[in-house]
Short mmCIF file of C-alpha atoms in Angstrom, two decimals:
data_model
loop_
_atom_site.label_atom_id
_atom_site.label_comp_id
_atom_site.label_asym_id
_atom_site.label_seq_id
_atom_site.Cartn_x
_atom_site.Cartn_y
_atom_site.Cartn_z
CA LEU A 1 79.14 180.33 61.06
CA LEU A 2 76.66 177.97 62.81
CA ALA A 3 79.70 175.78 64.34
CA LEU A 4 81.23 178.90 65.34
CA THR A 5 78.08 180.30 67.45
CA VAL A 6 77.66 176.40 68.44
CA VAL A 7 81.34 176.76 69.85
CA ALA A 8 80.59 179.73 71.79
CA THR A 9 78.29 178.63 73.25
CA MET A 10 79.57 175.88 74.89
CA ASN A 11 82.54 177.70 75.76
CA THR A 12 80.04 179.84 76.93
CA PHE A 13 78.09 177.09 78.93
CA CYS A 14 81.82 175.39 80.63
CA TYR A 15 83.30 179.03 81.94
CA VAL A 16 80.26 179.96 82.96
CA SER A 17 79.74 176.23 84.68
CA ALA A 18 82.97 175.68 86.54
CA GLN A 19 82.44 179.02 88.22
CA GLN A 20 79.12 177.86 89.44
CA GLY A 21 81.72 174.73 90.51
CA VAL A 22 84.23 176.98 92.66
CA ALA A 23 80.48 179.36 93.96
CA PHE A 24 78.59 176.05 94.99
CA ILE A 25 82.38 175.37 97.05
CA ILE A 26 82.78 178.34 98.89
CA THR A 27 79.89 180.01 99.31
CA GLU A 28 79.83 183.69 101.06
CA ASP A 29 79.21 181.52 104.52
CA ILE A 30 82.39 179.06 103.66
CA PHE A 31 84.34 181.63 102.68
CA ASN A 32 83.71 183.79 106.12
CA GLU A 33 83.76 181.06 108.32
CA PHE A 34 87.11 180.70 106.24
CA LEU A 35 88.19 183.79 107.20
CA LYS A 36 86.08 184.54 110.72
CA HIS A 37 87.82 187.35 111.93
CA ARG A 38 89.56 188.48 108.90
CA ASN A 39 87.28 192.45 109.96
CA ASP A 40 88.08 192.33 112.80
CA GLY A 41 89.55 195.30 113.73
CA ALA A 42 92.80 194.42 115.03
CA CYS A 43 92.56 192.65 111.20
CA ALA A 44 95.27 195.64 108.91
CA ALA A 45 92.66 193.82 106.16
CA LYS A 46 90.08 194.93 107.28
CA GLY A 47 86.62 195.02 105.03
CA PHE A 48 89.71 193.90 102.56
CA TYR A 49 89.04 191.02 100.99
CA THR A 50 85.51 190.19 100.18
CA TYR A 51 83.78 187.62 98.71
CA ASN A 52 82.48 189.34 95.52
CA SER A 53 86.93 189.92 94.72
CA PHE A 54 87.42 186.40 94.70
CA ILE A 55 85.19 184.85 93.28
CA LEU A 56 85.51 187.12 90.62
CA ALA A 57 90.03 186.32 90.74
CA ALA A 58 88.12 183.47 89.79
CA ASN A 59 86.32 183.47 86.62
CA ARG A 60 89.59 184.99 85.48
CA PHE A 61 91.09 180.96 85.78
CA PRO A 62 88.51 178.28 84.80
CA SER A 63 89.93 175.79 86.12
CA PHE A 64 90.47 177.19 88.97
CA GLY A 65 88.94 174.24 91.34
CA ASN A 66 86.57 173.24 89.29
CA VAL A 67 89.31 170.26 87.98
CA GLY A 68 88.48 166.24 89.29
CA ASN A 69 86.19 165.03 91.21
CA LEU A 70 83.69 167.30 94.36
CA GLU A 71 86.53 165.99 96.58
CA THR A 72 89.67 166.90 94.62
CA ARG A 73 88.22 169.90 93.75
CA LYS A 74 86.77 170.54 97.56
CA ARG A 75 90.37 169.76 98.88
CA GLU A 76 92.45 172.38 95.98
CA LEU A 77 90.36 174.85 98.01
CA ALA A 78 90.90 174.24 100.98
CA ALA A 79 94.36 173.59 100.45
CA PHE A 80 94.37 177.80 98.16
CA PHE A 81 92.90 179.03 101.36
CA ALA A 82 95.16 176.74 104.14
CA GLN A 83 98.58 178.07 102.47
CA THR A 84 97.09 182.31 102.09
CA SER A 85 95.87 181.53 105.56
CA HIS A 86 98.99 181.39 107.17
CA GLU A 87 100.31 184.14 104.78
CA THR A 88 98.86 186.54 106.11
CA THR A 89 97.46 184.92 109.49
CA GLY A 90 96.24 187.73 112.00
CA GLY A 91 96.37 184.54 114.53
CA TRP A 92 98.20 183.61 118.38
CA GLU A 93 98.46 179.93 120.00
CA THR A 94 95.68 180.98 122.52
CA ALA A 95 93.33 183.34 119.66
CA PRO A 96 89.28 183.55 120.14
CA ASP A 97 88.46 180.54 118.02
CA GLY A 98 91.92 179.20 118.12
CA PRO A 99 95.61 180.72 115.92
CA TYR A 100 93.67 179.18 112.69
CA ALA A 101 90.21 181.57 112.47
CA TRP A 102 92.78 184.66 111.70
CA GLY A 103 94.07 183.67 108.65
CA TYR A 104 93.54 186.88 105.70
CA CYS A 105 94.26 190.08 108.09
CA PHE A 106 97.09 191.44 107.06
CA LYS A 107 97.58 192.51 102.90
CA GLU A 108 100.68 193.56 103.55
CA GLU A 109 103.94 191.78 104.14
CA GLN A 110 104.13 193.07 108.01
CA ASP A 111 108.38 194.18 108.35
CA ALA A 112 109.02 195.00 104.33
CA ASP A 113 112.08 197.05 103.45
CA PRO A 114 110.81 200.31 103.09
CA GLU A 115 113.26 200.42 100.60
CA GLU A 116 111.54 198.02 98.91
CA MET A 117 108.99 198.15 96.42
CA TYR A 118 108.33 194.70 95.11
CA TYR A 119 107.57 192.65 99.21
CA GLY A 120 104.02 190.77 99.87
CA ARG A 121 101.12 192.37 99.21
CA GLY A 122 97.60 190.33 98.87
CA PRO A 123 96.91 186.73 100.29
CA ILE A 124 100.49 184.85 98.16
CA GLN A 125 101.92 188.14 99.46
CA LEU A 126 103.48 188.51 95.89
CA THR A 127 107.71 189.08 96.50
CA GLY A 128 109.78 190.65 94.52
CA LYS A 129 110.48 191.65 90.49
CA ASN A 130 110.34 188.27 88.50
CA ASN A 131 106.92 187.76 90.33
CA TYR A 132 104.90 191.26 89.90
CA GLU A 133 106.15 192.07 85.94
CA ALA A 134 105.23 187.46 85.68
CA ALA A 135 101.82 188.12 87.18
CA GLY A 136 101.40 191.81 85.67
CA LYS A 137 102.01 190.37 82.01
CA ALA A 138 99.89 187.61 82.91
CA LEU A 139 96.91 189.87 84.01
CA GLY A 140 97.29 193.10 82.25
CA TYR A 141 98.29 195.58 85.00
CA ASP A 142 101.22 197.44 84.75
CA LEU A 143 102.31 196.18 88.03
CA ILE A 144 106.45 197.13 87.54
CA ASN A 145 105.48 200.94 88.24
CA ASN A 146 102.13 199.95 90.80
CA PRO A 147 102.95 197.64 93.33
CA ASN A 148 100.48 198.85 94.89
CA ILE A 149 97.81 197.69 93.25
CA VAL A 150 98.11 194.12 94.79
CA ALA A 151 96.84 196.17 98.18
CA SER A 152 94.76 198.67 97.01
CA ASN A 153 91.98 196.51 94.51
CA PRO A 154 91.23 193.14 96.22
CA THR A 155 90.08 191.93 92.71
CA ILE A 156 93.61 191.78 91.21
CA SER A 157 94.78 191.24 94.69
CA PHE A 158 93.15 187.64 94.27
CA LYS A 159 94.72 187.15 90.90
CA THR A 160 97.67 187.49 91.96
CA ALA A 161 97.39 185.02 94.46
CA VAL A 162 95.57 182.70 92.12
CA TRP A 163 97.83 183.71 89.36
CA PHE A 164 101.23 182.12 91.63
CA TRP A 165 98.66 179.10 92.74
CA MET A 166 98.06 178.18 88.45
CA ASN A 167 101.32 179.06 87.28
CA PRO A 168 104.41 176.58 87.15
CA GLN A 169 107.97 178.69 87.90
CA PRO A 170 110.25 175.73 86.70
CA PRO A 171 111.69 173.52 88.50
CA LYS A 172 108.80 173.82 90.31
CA PRO A 173 105.48 172.21 89.34
CA SER A 174 101.72 175.07 89.93
CA SER A 175 100.61 173.93 93.18
CA HIS A 176 97.24 173.21 91.15
CA ILE A 177 98.22 170.35 89.32
CA VAL A 178 99.38 169.35 92.62
CA MET A 179 96.59 169.86 93.78
CA ILE A 180 94.50 167.79 91.95
CA GLY A 181 97.09 165.10 91.26
CA LYS A 182 97.94 165.11 87.74
CA TRP A 183 101.31 165.95 89.00
CA SER A 184 104.44 163.02 88.13
CA PRO A 185 107.92 163.33 90.85
CA SER A 186 110.89 163.31 88.61
CA GLY A 187 112.96 160.86 89.17
CA SER A 188 115.98 163.65 91.39
CA ASP A 189 112.23 164.96 91.97
CA THR A 190 111.70 161.43 94.09
CA ALA A 191 115.82 160.97 95.28
CA ALA A 192 114.73 164.65 96.99
CA GLY A 193 111.37 163.89 98.71
CA ARG A 194 108.74 165.79 96.59
CA VAL A 195 106.25 163.26 96.57
CA PRO A 196 102.08 164.51 95.48
CA GLY A 197 100.68 166.38 98.36
CA TYR A 198 99.70 168.89 100.18
CA GLY A 199 103.48 168.85 101.59
CA VAL A 200 105.00 169.66 98.38
CA VAL A 201 102.54 172.44 97.62
CA THR A 202 104.47 173.68 101.24
CA ASN A 203 107.16 173.41 99.03
CA ILE A 204 106.33 175.30 95.74
CA ILE A 205 105.62 178.10 98.15
CA ASN A 206 108.52 178.33 100.49
CA GLY A 207 109.73 175.31 100.85
CA GLY A 208 113.91 176.47 101.10
CA VAL A 209 112.38 177.83 104.54
CA GLU A 210 110.47 175.87 105.70
CA CYS A 211 110.77 172.27 103.82
CA GLY A 212 113.70 169.04 104.85
CA ARG A 213 114.17 169.84 107.99
CA GLY A 214 111.15 167.80 110.42
CA SER A 215 108.64 169.77 112.22
CA ASP A 216 108.84 173.26 112.14
CA SER A 217 105.81 175.77 113.08
CA ASN A 218 105.22 177.93 110.43
CA GLN A 219 104.68 174.68 108.04
CA GLU A 220 102.86 172.99 111.00
CA ASP A 221 100.71 176.81 110.89
CA ARG A 222 99.66 175.62 106.91
CA ILE A 223 98.90 172.35 108.68
CA GLY A 224 96.31 173.54 110.45
CA PHE A 225 94.52 175.99 108.71
CA TYR A 226 94.43 173.06 105.58
CA LYS A 227 93.27 170.93 107.83
CA LYS A 228 90.50 172.98 109.76
CA TYR A 229 89.28 173.77 105.93
CA CYS A 230 89.57 170.46 105.11
CA ASP A 231 86.60 169.35 107.65
CA ILE A 232 84.95 172.20 107.44
CA LEU A 233 84.53 171.23 103.38
CA GLY A 234 84.05 167.86 104.68
CA ALA A 235 86.99 166.40 101.85
CA SER A 236 89.75 164.02 103.16
CA TYR A 237 93.41 165.87 103.39
CA GLY A 238 95.23 163.38 101.36
CA SER A 239 98.68 161.55 101.57
CA ASN A 240 101.79 163.50 101.72
CA ILE A 241 100.30 166.17 104.21
CA ASP A 242 104.18 167.80 105.68
CA CYS A 243 107.57 168.16 103.56
CA ASN A 244 109.57 167.34 107.39
CA SER A 245 111.48 165.18 105.16
CA GLN A 246 111.49 166.09 101.11
CA ARG A 247 114.09 169.43 100.27
CA SER A 248 113.71 171.97 98.65
CA PHE A 249 113.40 172.19 95.09
CA GLY A 250 117.07 173.54 92.87
CA GLY A 251 118.01 172.64 96.86
#
């Protein structure tokens, strides 16, 4: 009984300290600086994405933003917010405060097919029946029959984004494992030019459209957000931040 108590206490301590780590890096002030115009009147998601919802979602995944040294953890969180900011951006080149101040402006895919139930929702723009089913099963929600909860409950919305980030979809590794420096490319990855770094995260998320064709405006937008957030956090970018010469997974 004593041993079980000690283990339980240690597990609780590790879990709490891990979550304090995320909040230590992404404070509410940093969150608001990253997503400066998310509550602008022009943004359809005004009032939806809150700091508390993000922290509650992060609590579900103790390894998220909590593995490696401080530099690694900062870089992973910058990458997560960069990718999700691009997916939900309302920015443009001459926007107030620049194009990278308008992440999280939307919570639902723009111009979605009204006949499609499983269109993009939430920070990662969770898309497709398979993703909704897998995320729902992992998180304990019926996303097949109630996909709109991803656009109506901000904590669940963030949870689906972090779930997608943390989980591999073979042959794709997880974005998490890439950003903490634990991904080892296979021979086929190397032959396809896929190398560790932020660029392969873009490949994981939308490589079939944005990678292996030189510079791409959408990919450059992802990089712009990433650089801005790394600069705010005082983190270096790491190497291989684009996927210009990478073939897509399965491509």
